[in-house]
Coordinates of C-alpha atoms in Angstrom, one line a residue:
Chain A
X259 CA -37.6 14.1 -1.4
X260 CA -35.0 13.5 -3.2
X261 CA -32.4 15.3 -1.0
X262 CA -33.5 18.8 -2.8
X263 CA -32.9 17.7 -6.6
X264 CA -35.2 16.3 -8.6
X265 CA -32.6 15.9 -11.6
X266 CA -29.1 15.1 -11.6
X267 CA -26.7 14.7 -14.7
X268 CA -23.2 12.4 -14.7
X269 CA -21.0 13.4 -16.8
X270 CA -18.0 11.1 -17.1
X271 CA -19.3 7.7 -16.5
X272 CA -15.7 6.0 -14.7
X273 CA -15.2 4.8 -11.3
X274 CA -16.6 8.1 -9.5
X275 CA -19.4 8.8 -11.8
X276 CA -20.3 5.4 -12.2
X277 CA -20.2 5.5 -8.6
X278 CA -22.1 8.0 -7.8
X279 CA -25.1 7.0 -9.9
X280 CA -25.6 3.4 -8.7
X281 CA -25.1 5.0 -5.5
X282 CA -28.0 7.7 -5.8
X283 CA -30.4 5.0 -7.3
X284 CA -30.0 3.0 -4.6
X285 CA -30.3 5.5 -1.8
X286 CA -32.7 8.1 -3.8
X287 CA -34.4 6.1 -5.7
X288 CA -37.5 8.7 -7.3
X289 CA -34.4 11.2 -8.5
X290 CA -34.0 11.3 -12.0
X291 CA -30.3 10.6 -12.7
X292 CA -29.1 11.0 -16.6
X293 CA -25.0 10.5 -18.0
X294 CA -23.3 11.2 -20.1
X295 CA -19.6 9.5 -21.4
X296 CA -17.7 10.8 -24.3
X297 CA -16.4 7.0 -24.9
X298 CA -19.3 5.6 -26.8
X299 CA -18.1 2.4 -25.1
X300 CA -18.3 3.8 -21.5
X301 CA -21.4 4.9 -22.5
X302 CA -22.5 2.0 -23.9
X303 CA -21.4 -0.3 -20.9
X304 CA -23.1 2.2 -18.6
X305 CA -26.6 1.6 -20.0
X306 CA -25.9 -2.3 -19.7
X307 CA -24.7 -1.7 -15.9
X308 CA -27.3 1.1 -15.6
X309 CA -25.1 3.2 -13.4
X310 CA -27.5 6.3 -14.1
X311 CA -31.6 6.4 -15.4
X312 CA -30.6 7.4 -18.7
X313 CA -27.6 7.2 -20.4
X314 CA -27.5 10.6 -23.2
X315 CA -25.9 10.8 -26.4
X316 CA -24.7 13.8 -25.8
X317 CA -23.7 16.1 -22.5
X318 CA -26.2 18.5 -23.8
X319 CA -29.0 16.1 -23.4
X320 CA -27.6 14.8 -20.3
X321 CA -27.7 18.0 -18.7
X322 CA -31.2 19.4 -20.2
X323 CA -33.2 20.1 -17.1
X324 CA -30.9 18.7 -14.6
X325 CA -30.7 21.3 -11.3
X326 CA -27.5 19.3 -10.7
X327 CA -24.6 18.7 -13.4
X328 CA -21.4 16.4 -11.6
X329 CA -18.6 16.5 -13.4
X330 CA -16.8 13.5 -13.1
X331 CA -14.1 13.9 -15.8
X332 CA -9.7 14.8 -15.7
X333 CA -9.3 17.7 -14.1
X334 CA -7.4 18.7 -17.2
X335 CA -10.6 17.8 -19.5
X336 CA -13.1 19.8 -16.9
X337 CA -13.3 22.9 -18.9
X338 CA -13.9 21.2 -21.9
X339 CA -16.7 19.1 -20.4
X340 CA -18.2 22.1 -19.3
X341 CA -18.3 23.9 -22.6
X342 CA -19.9 20.9 -24.5
X343 CA -23.2 21.5 -21.9
X344 CA -23.1 25.3 -21.0
X345 CA -25.4 25.6 -23.9
X346 CA -27.9 23.5 -22.7
X347 CA -27.6 23.5 -18.9
X348 CA -30.5 25.6 -17.1
X349 CA -29.7 29.0 -15.5
X350 CA -30.4 27.6 -12.1
X351 CA -28.2 24.2 -12.6
X352 CA -26.1 23.8 -9.7
X353 CA -22.6 22.9 -10.7
X354 CA -20.7 20.4 -9.2
X355 CA -17.9 18.1 -10.0
X356 CA -15.3 15.2 -8.1
X357 CA -11.8 16.2 -8.8
X358 CA -8.6 15.6 -6.7
X359 CA -7.9 19.5 -6.6
X360 CA -10.4 22.2 -6.5
X361 CA -8.8 25.7 -6.9
X362 CA -7.8 25.0 -10.0
X363 CA -11.3 22.8 -11.0
X364 CA -13.2 26.2 -9.4
X365 CA -10.9 28.3 -11.8
X366 CA -11.7 26.3 -14.8
X367 CA -15.1 25.6 -14.3
X368 CA -15.8 28.9 -13.6
X369 CA -14.5 30.5 -16.6
X370 CA -16.7 28.3 -18.8
X371 CA -19.4 28.8 -16.7
X372 CA -19.7 32.2 -15.2
X373 CA -23.1 33.0 -14.2
X374 CA -24.2 29.7 -12.6
X375 CA -23.7 28.8 -9.1
X376 CA -20.7 26.3 -8.7
X377 CA -19.7 24.4 -5.4
X378 CA -17.0 21.6 -6.1
X379 CA -16.8 18.8 -3.9
X380 CA -13.8 15.7 -3.7
X381 CA -15.5 12.3 -2.1
X382 CA -11.8 11.3 -0.5
X383 CA -12.9 7.3 -1.9
X384 CA -11.5 5.5 -4.8
X385 CA -10.1 2.3 -5.8
X386 CA -7.0 1.6 -8.2
X387 CA -9.6 0.4 -10.9
X388 CA -10.9 2.6 -13.3
X389 CA -13.3 3.0 -16.2
X390 CA -17.4 2.0 -16.5
X391 CA -16.7 -1.1 -14.8
X392 CA -14.9 -0.1 -11.5
X393 CA -17.8 2.1 -9.9
X394 CA -20.5 0.3 -7.2
X395 CA -23.0 2.1 -4.7
X396 CA -21.1 1.6 -1.6
X397 CA -18.2 3.8 -2.6
X398 CA -18.7 6.6 -0.5
X399 CA -20.2 4.7 2.5
X400 CA -18.1 5.9 5.3
X401 CA -15.7 8.1 3.5
X402 CA -15.5 11.7 4.0
X403 CA -16.6 13.8 1.0
X404 CA -15.1 17.5 1.3
X405 CA -17.1 20.4 -0.7
X406 CA -15.1 23.5 -0.8
X407 CA -17.6 26.5 -1.1
X408 CA -16.3 29.8 -2.4
X409 CA -16.5 32.8 -0.9
X410 CA -20.2 34.1 -0.5
X411 CA -21.8 30.5 -1.8
X412 CA -25.4 30.1 -1.2
X413 CA -25.4 28.5 2.0
X414 CA -29.3 26.8 1.4
X415 CA -27.0 25.2 -2.4
X416 CA -24.0 24.0 0.2
X417 CA -26.6 22.7 2.2
X418 CA -28.6 20.6 -0.4
X419 CA -25.3 19.4 -2.0
X420 CA -24.2 18.4 1.4
X421 CA -27.5 16.0 1.9
X422 CA -27.2 14.6 -1.0
X423 CA -23.9 13.6 -0.6
X424 CA -24.8 11.9 2.8
X425 CA -27.7 10.5 1.3
X426 CA -24.8 8.6 -0.4
X427 CA -23.2 7.4 2.9
X428 CA -20.2 9.7 2.7
X429 CA -19.6 12.0 6.0
X430 CA -19.4 16.0 4.6
X431 CA -16.3 18.4 5.5
X432 CA -16.6 21.8 4.6
X433 CA -13.0 23.3 3.6
X434 CA -11.0 26.2 1.6
X435 CA -10.1 25.0 -1.8
X436 CA -6.4 26.1 -1.2
X437 CA -6.6 24.1 2.0
X438 CA -7.8 20.7 0.5
X439 CA -5.5 21.1 -1.9
X440 CA -2.4 20.7 0.7
X441 CA -4.3 18.5 2.4
X442 CA -4.8 15.7 -0.4
X443 CA -1.3 17.0 -1.8
X444 CA 0.1 14.7 1.2
X445 CA -2.8 12.0 2.4
X446 CA -3.3 11.4 -1.8
X447 CA -0.9 12.8 -4.1
X448 CA 2.8 12.6 -2.6
X449 CA 1.6 9.0 -2.0
X450 CA 0.6 8.0 -5.5
X451 CA 3.9 9.9 -6.7
X452 CA 5.9 7.7 -4.8
X453 CA 4.0 5.2 -5.3
X454 CA 4.2 5.4 -9.0
X455 CA 8.3 6.0 -9.5
X456 CA 9.4 2.9 -6.9
X457 CA 7.5 1.0 -9.4
X458 CA 9.4 2.2 -12.3
X459 CA 12.4 1.9 -10.5
X460 CA 12.0 -1.7 -9.8
X461 CA 11.3 -2.4 -13.5
X462 CA 13.9 -0.4 -14.7
X463 CA 16.4 -2.5 -12.5
X464 CA 18.9 -4.7 -14.6
X465 CA 21.0 -6.8 -12.7
X466 CA 17.2 -7.9 -10.5
X467 CA 14.4 -8.8 -13.1
X468 CA 11.0 -7.6 -13.7
X469 CA 10.3 -11.3 -13.0
X470 CA 11.9 -11.5 -9.5
X471 CA 10.4 -8.3 -9.0
X472 CA 7.6 -10.2 -9.8
X473 CA 7.7 -12.9 -7.8
X474 CA 8.6 -11.3 -4.6
X475 CA 6.6 -8.2 -4.4
X476 CA 4.7 -10.4 -1.2
X477 CA 7.5 -8.4 0.7
X478 CA 5.5 -4.8 0.1
X479 CA 6.4 -4.1 -3.5
X480 CA 3.1 -5.4 -3.7
X481 CA 1.2 -2.6 -2.4
X482 CA 2.6 -0.2 -4.2
X483 CA 2.0 -1.3 -7.4
X484 CA -1.8 -1.7 -6.3
X485 CA -1.6 2.5 -5.9
X486 CA 0.6 2.7 -9.2
X487 CA -1.8 1.0 -11.1
X488 CA -4.5 4.1 -10.8
X489 CA -5.9 5.7 -14.0
X490 CA -2.7 7.8 -15.6
X491 CA -4.8 10.7 -17.1
X492 CA -6.3 11.2 -13.5
X493 CA -3.3 11.4 -11.7
X494 CA -1.4 13.2 -14.9
X495 CA -4.0 16.3 -14.6
X496 CA -3.8 15.8 -10.8
X497 CA -0.1 16.5 -10.4
X498 CA -0.1 19.8 -12.9
X499 CA -3.3 20.8 -11.6
X500 CA -2.0 20.8 -8.1
X501 CA 1.6 21.6 -8.7
X502 CA 2.3 23.7 -6.1
X503 CA 1.3 22.0 -3.2
X504 CA 2.7 18.5 -4.5
X505 CA 6.4 20.0 -5.2
X506 CA 6.3 21.6 -1.3
X507 CA 5.3 18.2 0.1
X508 CA 7.7 16.3 -2.1
X509 CA 11.1 18.8 -0.9
X510 CA 9.8 17.9 2.8
X511 CA 9.6 13.9 1.8
X512 CA 12.8 14.3 0.2
X513 CA 14.5 15.7 3.0
X514 CA 13.5 13.4 5.7
X515 CA 14.5 10.3 3.4
X516 CA 17.5 12.3 3.6
X517 CA 17.7 11.9 7.0
X518 CA 16.7 8.2 7.2
X519 CA 19.5 7.7 4.6
X520 CA 21.6 9.2 6.1
X521 CA 20.6 7.1 9.3
X522 CA 21.1 3.9 7.3
X523 CA 24.5 4.9 6.4
X524 CA 26.5 6.0 9.6
X525 CA 24.6 2.6 11.2
X526 CA 22.0 5.1 13.8
X527 CA 19.5 2.3 14.9
X528 CA 18.2 3.9 17.5
X529 CA 16.8 7.0 14.8
X530 CA 15.7 4.4 13.1
X531 CA 13.6 2.0 15.3
X532 CA 12.2 5.9 17.1
X533 CA 11.1 6.9 13.4
X534 CA 9.5 3.2 13.0
X535 CA 7.6 3.6 16.3
X536 CA 6.3 6.6 15.7
X537 CA 5.0 5.8 12.6
X538 CA 2.6 2.9 13.8
X539 CA 1.1 5.5 16.3
X540 CA -0.5 6.9 12.7
X541 CA -1.5 3.7 11.5
X542 CA -3.6 2.5 14.8
X543 CA -5.4 6.0 14.8
X544 CA -6.7 5.6 11.2
X545 CA -8.1 2.3 11.8
X546 CA -9.9 3.4 15.2
X547 CA -11.7 6.2 12.9
X548 CA -12.7 4.1 10.7
X549 CA -10.7 4.8 7.7
X550 CA -9.2 1.6 6.8
X551 CA -9.3 -2.0 8.6
X552 CA -7.4 -3.8 11.3
X553 CA -7.7 -7.3 9.4
X554 CA -4.0 -8.3 8.0
X555 CA -3.5 -7.6 4.2
X556 CA -0.1 -8.2 3.5
X557 CA -0.8 -12.0 4.1
X558 CA -3.9 -11.6 1.9
X559 CA -4.7 -15.2 2.8
X560 CA -5.3 -14.2 6.4
X561 CA -8.1 -12.3 5.1
Chain B
X286 CA 7.2 -39.4 7.0
X287 CA 7.5 -35.5 8.7
X288 CA 9.6 -34.3 5.0
X289 CA 12.2 -35.5 6.4
X290 CA 12.5 -34.1 10.0
X291 CA 11.6 -35.6 13.3
X292 CA 11.9 -32.7 15.6
X293 CA 12.2 -28.7 14.6
X294 CA 12.7 -26.4 17.3
X295 CA 11.7 -22.7 16.3
X296 CA 13.4 -20.2 18.3
X297 CA 11.2 -16.4 18.3
X298 CA 8.0 -17.0 18.3
X299 CA 6.6 -14.0 16.6
X300 CA 4.5 -14.0 13.5
X301 CA 7.4 -15.6 11.8
X302 CA 7.7 -18.3 14.2
X303 CA 4.3 -18.6 15.0
X304 CA 3.1 -19.3 11.7
X305 CA 5.8 -21.7 11.0
X306 CA 4.9 -23.9 14.2
X307 CA 0.8 -23.3 13.2
X308 CA 1.7 -24.5 9.6
X309 CA 4.2 -27.2 10.3
X310 CA 1.3 -28.5 13.2
X311 CA -1.4 -28.7 10.3
X312 CA 0.8 -29.7 7.7
X313 CA 3.0 -32.6 9.8
X314 CA 0.6 -33.7 12.8
X315 CA 3.5 -36.0 13.4
X316 CA 6.6 -33.4 13.5
X317 CA 7.3 -33.3 17.1
X318 CA 7.3 -29.2 17.0
X319 CA 9.0 -27.2 20.6
X320 CA 9.7 -23.3 20.6
X321 CA 11.3 -21.1 22.5
X322 CA 11.3 -17.0 22.5
X323 CA 13.4 -14.4 25.3
X324 CA 10.2 -12.9 26.0
X325 CA 8.0 -14.7 29.0
X326 CA 4.8 -12.9 27.9
X327 CA 4.9 -14.0 24.4
X328 CA 5.9 -17.7 25.4
X329 CA 2.4 -17.8 27.9
X330 CA 0.6 -16.6 25.0
X331 CA 2.3 -18.7 22.4
X332 CA 1.7 -21.8 25.0
X333 CA -2.7 -20.8 25.2
X334 CA -2.3 -20.8 21.2
X335 CA -0.8 -23.8 20.6
X336 CA 1.9 -22.2 18.0
X337 CA 4.6 -25.2 18.8
X338 CA 3.6 -28.7 20.7
X339 CA 5.6 -27.5 23.2
X340 CA 7.1 -24.3 24.1
X341 CA 10.7 -24.7 26.1
X342 CA 11.5 -22.5 29.3
X343 CA 14.8 -22.1 28.1
X344 CA 16.6 -22.2 23.9
X345 CA 18.6 -25.0 25.5
X346 CA 15.8 -27.0 26.1
X347 CA 13.6 -26.3 23.1
X348 CA 16.7 -27.4 20.5
X349 CA 17.7 -30.6 22.6
X350 CA 17.3 -33.2 20.2
X351 CA 16.2 -31.0 17.8
X352 CA 17.2 -31.8 14.4
X353 CA 15.9 -28.9 12.3
X354 CA 15.7 -25.4 14.2
X355 CA 15.0 -22.1 13.0
X356 CA 15.9 -19.1 14.1
X357 CA 13.1 -16.4 14.2
X358 CA 14.5 -13.8 15.7
X359 CA 15.2 -9.6 14.4
X360 CA 18.0 -9.8 12.3
X361 CA 19.8 -8.3 14.9
X362 CA 19.3 -11.1 17.5
X363 CA 20.0 -14.1 15.4
X364 CA 23.8 -14.5 16.9
X365 CA 22.6 -14.3 20.2
X366 CA 19.6 -16.1 20.1
X367 CA 22.2 -18.7 18.3
X368 CA 24.8 -18.5 21.6
X369 CA 21.8 -19.5 24.0
X370 CA 21.7 -22.9 22.3
X371 CA 24.8 -23.3 21.2
X372 CA 25.2 -26.1 24.1
X373 CA 22.5 -27.8 23.8
X374 CA 22.5 -28.4 20.0
X375 CA 23.1 -31.9 18.6
X376 CA 25.8 -31.8 16.4
X377 CA 23.4 -33.0 13.3
X378 CA 21.4 -30.9 13.9
X379 CA 20.4 -28.4 10.6
X380 CA 20.5 -24.7 11.5
X381 CA 18.2 -22.3 9.4
X382 CA 16.0 -18.9 9.7
X383 CA 14.1 -16.6 8.8
X384 CA 15.7 -13.7 7.9
X385 CA 15.1 -11.1 5.5
X386 CA 18.6 -10.4 4.8
X387 CA 20.7 -13.4 3.7
X388 CA 24.3 -12.7 4.0
X389 CA 24.6 -10.8 7.1
X390 CA 22.8 -14.0 8.9
X391 CA 24.9 -16.6 7.4
X392 CA 27.8 -14.3 8.9
X393 CA 26.5 -14.4 12.2
X394 CA 25.1 -18.0 12.3
X395 CA 28.4 -19.3 11.2
X396 CA 30.0 -17.5 13.2
X397 CA 28.8 -18.8 16.1
X398 CA 27.9 -22.2 15.1
X399 CA 30.9 -22.6 12.8
X400 CA 30.9 -26.9 12.8
X401 CA 26.9 -27.1 12.0
X402 CA 25.4 -27.1 8.7
X403 CA 23.7 -23.7 8.0
X404 CA 21.3 -23.2 5.1
X405 CA 19.6 -20.2 5.6
X406 CA 16.1 -19.1 4.1
X407 CA 13.2 -16.7 3.6
X408 CA 10.1 -16.6 3.4
X409 CA 8.9 -14.1 1.7
X410 CA 4.9 -13.6 3.2
X411 CA 4.5 -11.2 6.4
X412 CA 1.8 -8.7 7.5
X413 CA 2.3 -5.7 9.6
X414 CA 0.7 -7.7 12.7
X415 CA 3.5 -8.5 14.7
X416 CA 3.9 -10.5 18.2
X417 CA 2.6 -14.3 19.1
X418 CA -1.3 -13.4 18.2
X419 CA -0.4 -12.2 14.6
X420 CA 0.7 -15.8 13.1
X421 CA -1.5 -18.0 11.3
X422 CA -1.3 -21.1 9.6
X423 CA -2.1 -19.9 6.0
X424 CA 0.7 -17.3 5.7
X425 CA 3.4 -19.0 3.7
X426 CA 0.5 -20.1 1.2
X427 CA 1.1 -19.8 -2.4
X428 CA 4.3 -17.3 -1.4
X429 CA 7.9 -18.2 -2.2
X430 CA 10.4 -19.1 0.5
X431 CA 13.6 -18.5 -0.6
X432 CA 16.7 -20.2 0.4
X433 CA 20.4 -19.5 0.3
X434 CA 22.7 -22.3 0.6
X435 CA 26.1 -21.4 0.9
X436 CA 28.4 -22.8 -1.4
X437 CA 29.2 -26.9 -1.2
X438 CA 25.6 -27.5 0.7
X439 CA 24.6 -30.4 1.3
X440 CA 22.2 -31.0 -1.1
X441 CA 19.9 -33.2 0.6
X442 CA 19.5 -31.1 3.6
X443 CA 18.8 -28.0 0.6
X444 CA 16.2 -31.4 -0.4
X445 CA 15.2 -32.1 3.4
X446 CA 14.2 -28.1 3.8
X447 CA 13.0 -27.2 0.5
X448 CA 10.3 -29.8 1.2
X449 CA 9.2 -28.6 4.5
X450 CA 8.8 -25.2 3.4
X451 CA 6.7 -26.8 0.2
X452 CA 4.8 -29.1 3.1
X453 CA 3.8 -25.6 4.8
X454 CA 2.2 -24.3 1.0
X455 CA 5.1 -22.3 -0.4
X456 CA 7.1 -22.5 -2.6
X457 CA 10.8 -22.5 -3.2
X458 CA 13.5 -20.8 -4.8
X459 CA 17.3 -21.7 -4.1
X460 CA 19.5 -18.2 -5.0
X461 CA 22.2 -17.0 -4.4
X462 CA 22.6 -14.7 -0.5
X463 CA 24.1 -11.6 -1.9
X464 CA 21.8 -11.9 -4.8
X465 CA 18.7 -12.1 -2.3
X466 CA 19.8 -9.4 -0.7
X467 CA 19.3 -7.0 -3.9
X468 CA 16.6 -8.3 -4.8
X469 CA 14.3 -8.0 -1.3
X470 CA 16.3 -4.4 -1.2
X471 CA 14.1 -3.1 -4.2
X472 CA 10.9 -5.7 -3.2
X473 CA 10.7 -5.2 0.1
X474 CA 13.4 -2.7 2.1
X475 CA 12.8 0.0 0.3
X476 CA 8.5 -0.1 0.1
X477 CA 9.1 -0.5 4.0
X478 CA 11.7 2.3 4.0
X479 CA 9.6 4.7 1.9
X480 CA 6.3 3.9 3.4
X481 CA 7.6 4.9 6.9
X482 CA 9.5 8.3 5.5
X483 CA 6.0 9.6 4.2
X484 CA 3.8 9.0 7.6
X485 CA 6.6 10.7 9.4
X486 CA 6.6 13.3 7.0
X487 CA 2.5 13.5 6.9
X488 CA 2.6 13.7 11.0
X489 CA 4.8 16.5 11.1
X490 CA 3.5 18.9 9.1
X491 CA 2.4 22.4 10.9
X492 CA -0.4 23.7 8.3
X493 CA -2.1 20.5 7.9
X494 CA -3.5 18.6 10.9
X495 CA -2.4 14.8 11.6
X496 CA -6.1 14.8 12.3
X497 CA -6.7 15.6 8.5
X498 CA -4.0 13.2 7.6
X499 CA -6.1 10.1 9.4
X500 CA -9.6 11.3 7.6
X501 CA -9.1 11.7 4.3
X502 CA -6.1 9.1 4.5
X503 CA -8.1 7.0 1.7
X504 CA -7.0 8.8 -0.5
X505 CA -3.7 6.7 -1.0
X506 CA -2.3 7.3 2.1
X507 CA -3.9 4.7 4.1
X508 CA -1.9 2.2 2.2
X509 CA 1.3 3.3 3.2
X510 CA 0.5 3.1 7.2
X511 CA -0.2 -0.3 6.8
X512 CA 3.0 -1.2 6.1
X513 CA 4.4 1.7 8.1
X514 CA 2.9 -0.1 11.1
X515 CA 5.7 -3.4 10.6
X516 CA 7.8 -4.4 13.5
X517 CA 10.1 -1.7 14.1
X518 CA 13.0 -4.1 15.8
X519 CA 12.4 -6.0 12.7
X520 CA 12.9 -3.5 10.3
X521 CA 15.7 -0.9 11.3
X522 CA 17.8 -4.4 12.0
X523 CA 17.0 -5.1 8.2
X524 CA 18.3 -1.9 7.5
X525 CA 21.1 -2.5 9.1
X526 CA 22.0 -5.5 7.9
X527 CA 21.7 -4.8 4.2
X528 CA 23.0 -1.3 3.8
X529 CA 24.7 -1.4 0.8
X530 CA 21.7 -2.8 -1.2
X531 CA 19.2 -0.4 0.3
X532 CA 21.1 2.5 -0.1
X533 CA 22.2 1.6 -3.9
X534 CA 18.4 1.0 -4.4
X535 CA 17.2 4.2 -2.3
X536 CA 19.8 6.0 -4.6
X537 CA 17.9 5.0 -8.0
X538 CA 14.7 5.5 -6.5
X539 CA 15.7 9.5 -5.9
X540 CA 17.3 9.5 -9.1
X541 CA 13.7 8.6 -10.6
X542 CA 11.8 10.9 -8.4
X543 CA 13.8 13.6 -8.9
X544 CA 13.1 12.9 -12.2
X545 CA 9.5 13.2 -12.1
X546 CA 9.1 16.6 -10.0
X547 CA 11.2 18.0 -12.8
X548 CA 8.1 16.7 -15.5
X549 CA 6.1 18.2 -12.5
X550 CA 7.6 21.2 -12.1
X551 CA 7.8 22.1 -15.8
X552 CA 4.0 20.6 -16.7
X553 CA 5.8 18.1 -19.0
X554 CA 2.5 15.8 -18.6
X555 CA 3.1 13.4 -21.4
X556 CA 6.5 12.4 -19.6
X557 CA 4.3 12.2 -16.5
X558 CA 1.4 9.9 -18.5
X559 CA 3.7 7.7 -20.4
X560 CA 5.5 6.6 -16.4
X561 CA 1.9 5.8 -15.1
X562 CA 1.2 3.8 -18.0
X563 CA 4.0 1.5 -17.6
X564 CA 3.4 1.2 -14.0
X565 CA -0.1 -0.7 -14.7
X566 CA 1.6 -3.2 -16.8
X567 CA 3.5 -4.8 -13.6
X568 CA 0.2 -4.9 -11.4
X569 CA -1.2 -6.8 -13.8
X570 CA 1.6 -9.2 -13.9
X571 CA 1.6 -9.7 -10.4
X572 CA -2.2 -10.6 -9.7
X573 CA -1.7 -12.8 -12.9
X574 CA 0.5 -14.6 -11.0
X575 CA -1.4 -14.8 -7.8
X576 CA 0.8 -12.6 -5.8
X577 CA -2.1 -10.6 -5.2
X578 CA -5.7 -10.1 -5.5
X579 CA -7.5 -8.2 -8.2
X580 CA -9.9 -7.0 -6.0
X581 CA -10.1 -3.8 -5.5
X582 CA -8.8 -2.8 -2.6
X583 CA -8.7 1.1 -1.8
X584 CA -12.2 1.4 -1.9
X585 CA -12.3 -1.6 1.4
X586 CA -16.2 -1.3 1.4
X587 CA -16.1 -3.5 -2.1
X588 CA -14.3 -6.4 -0.5

């Protein structure tokens, strides 16, 4: 029994695709895994690391005979990747992905593969690294994987896909695609946009040199650069594909920032203190629910 | 030889004061260390942990006979703490601190202790934890300590204070106080303000529940909550005491954010990609210069 699938094809062998391959090989050794990446160097490295059982030379070869195909490419490349596979897909192959916004992915894959069952998924796990060397088998362990089945999706298929993610150590949650896009806009997309912005702001200063910014980054800036080191192609596509929700969350953020800015300008210490106290509770809950570790991380030496 | 001092008094025994005490006791066992905190529970805990050689019952008792007094209290409490010590200070005691903004500290301490040598300092190191249990001896190891001597400061005193910080493992940099305040506004103060803001924004959403925000925080939000868990009193005082520089950096940040917001709205993928690529280089430099570790940190399980 391999969680209801006999052969899983992974299209795109970067951080996500590579981690899925490694996690499946570790958790379900009997499950056949194939993979393909349009970049030849990535394919070579994927084969060296054994990210999947077999690295194919074409997308078509990778998906031939697969009963599950997981697209792990940037959102903007989903449709093209699906087209590359279309002719070789078995008609009963389940189509899924790991994209960070779900409404647009469902549309992109659905337009190319109108006759296939498509059940999008989004593992809420990642690192600031990308490429075929970034993946590791435990990436999804204890993390949430949000599956967004379209209306009328085959419940048996949803159950099989859920079981596969649980086999990789993930906790599965079913969610409406549009709601997913709003939740992730605030928990992931907005934080990345903010981090990318502030790192750019700091590097553009004239009177404060970039070497000073780097030297004294341990005061907090450092942790933003970590997020701002994430894959540029992936994130460009995230913001373009989840534009509506991101812009709305950004508007709310800007209003709140303006309020704190005013509190600083007028010297309203009480408002600042109240706000800063409130945000502490959220942190505690995240640690209690196992989504982060309590170990002090600003002082890396403490670890 | 104890780095040129025979007795160091630490006023305020939280993360910074406690770490200084532990670092000094480890690095310079012959150096006498005393400490005081106005909070009785903190004093008791400090004595249990042995943060300093002797925890005094009053500020005056702590500083009596000390040739160096380091104020490790929130910026807004510096003047009051100095007043508590004034009567018991030996006239040749060097006065220093660890405050995160330096122009205002120099003014606050100078107004209370006009006849003492005052050489402010700021170790650029910390964690999201606070209180007497948060300190550890290696907090300053490999981190920068910025010393901001006033004009005409005694170079011998500056050298002795620098040597003490180097004994704790810090790398010392001398800087003009006003320039320090601008550098830290962008590398530390603005990042904290942004993090506090976005955590507040997320917790105020109606259609996305707070439990969803917490559940899916591993997508990036998590790392902001870490910063936003820092001590509220300390940060209220930082923003009020470094108001000018913080508001200026905030203005630049807002302009940059608006530009990216527009790029998303009009679908300018090229501008987004170029910006996101540029910010990666900064991250690399920070790791190369030892101010952070390269180990993937989003995927905490990887560590």
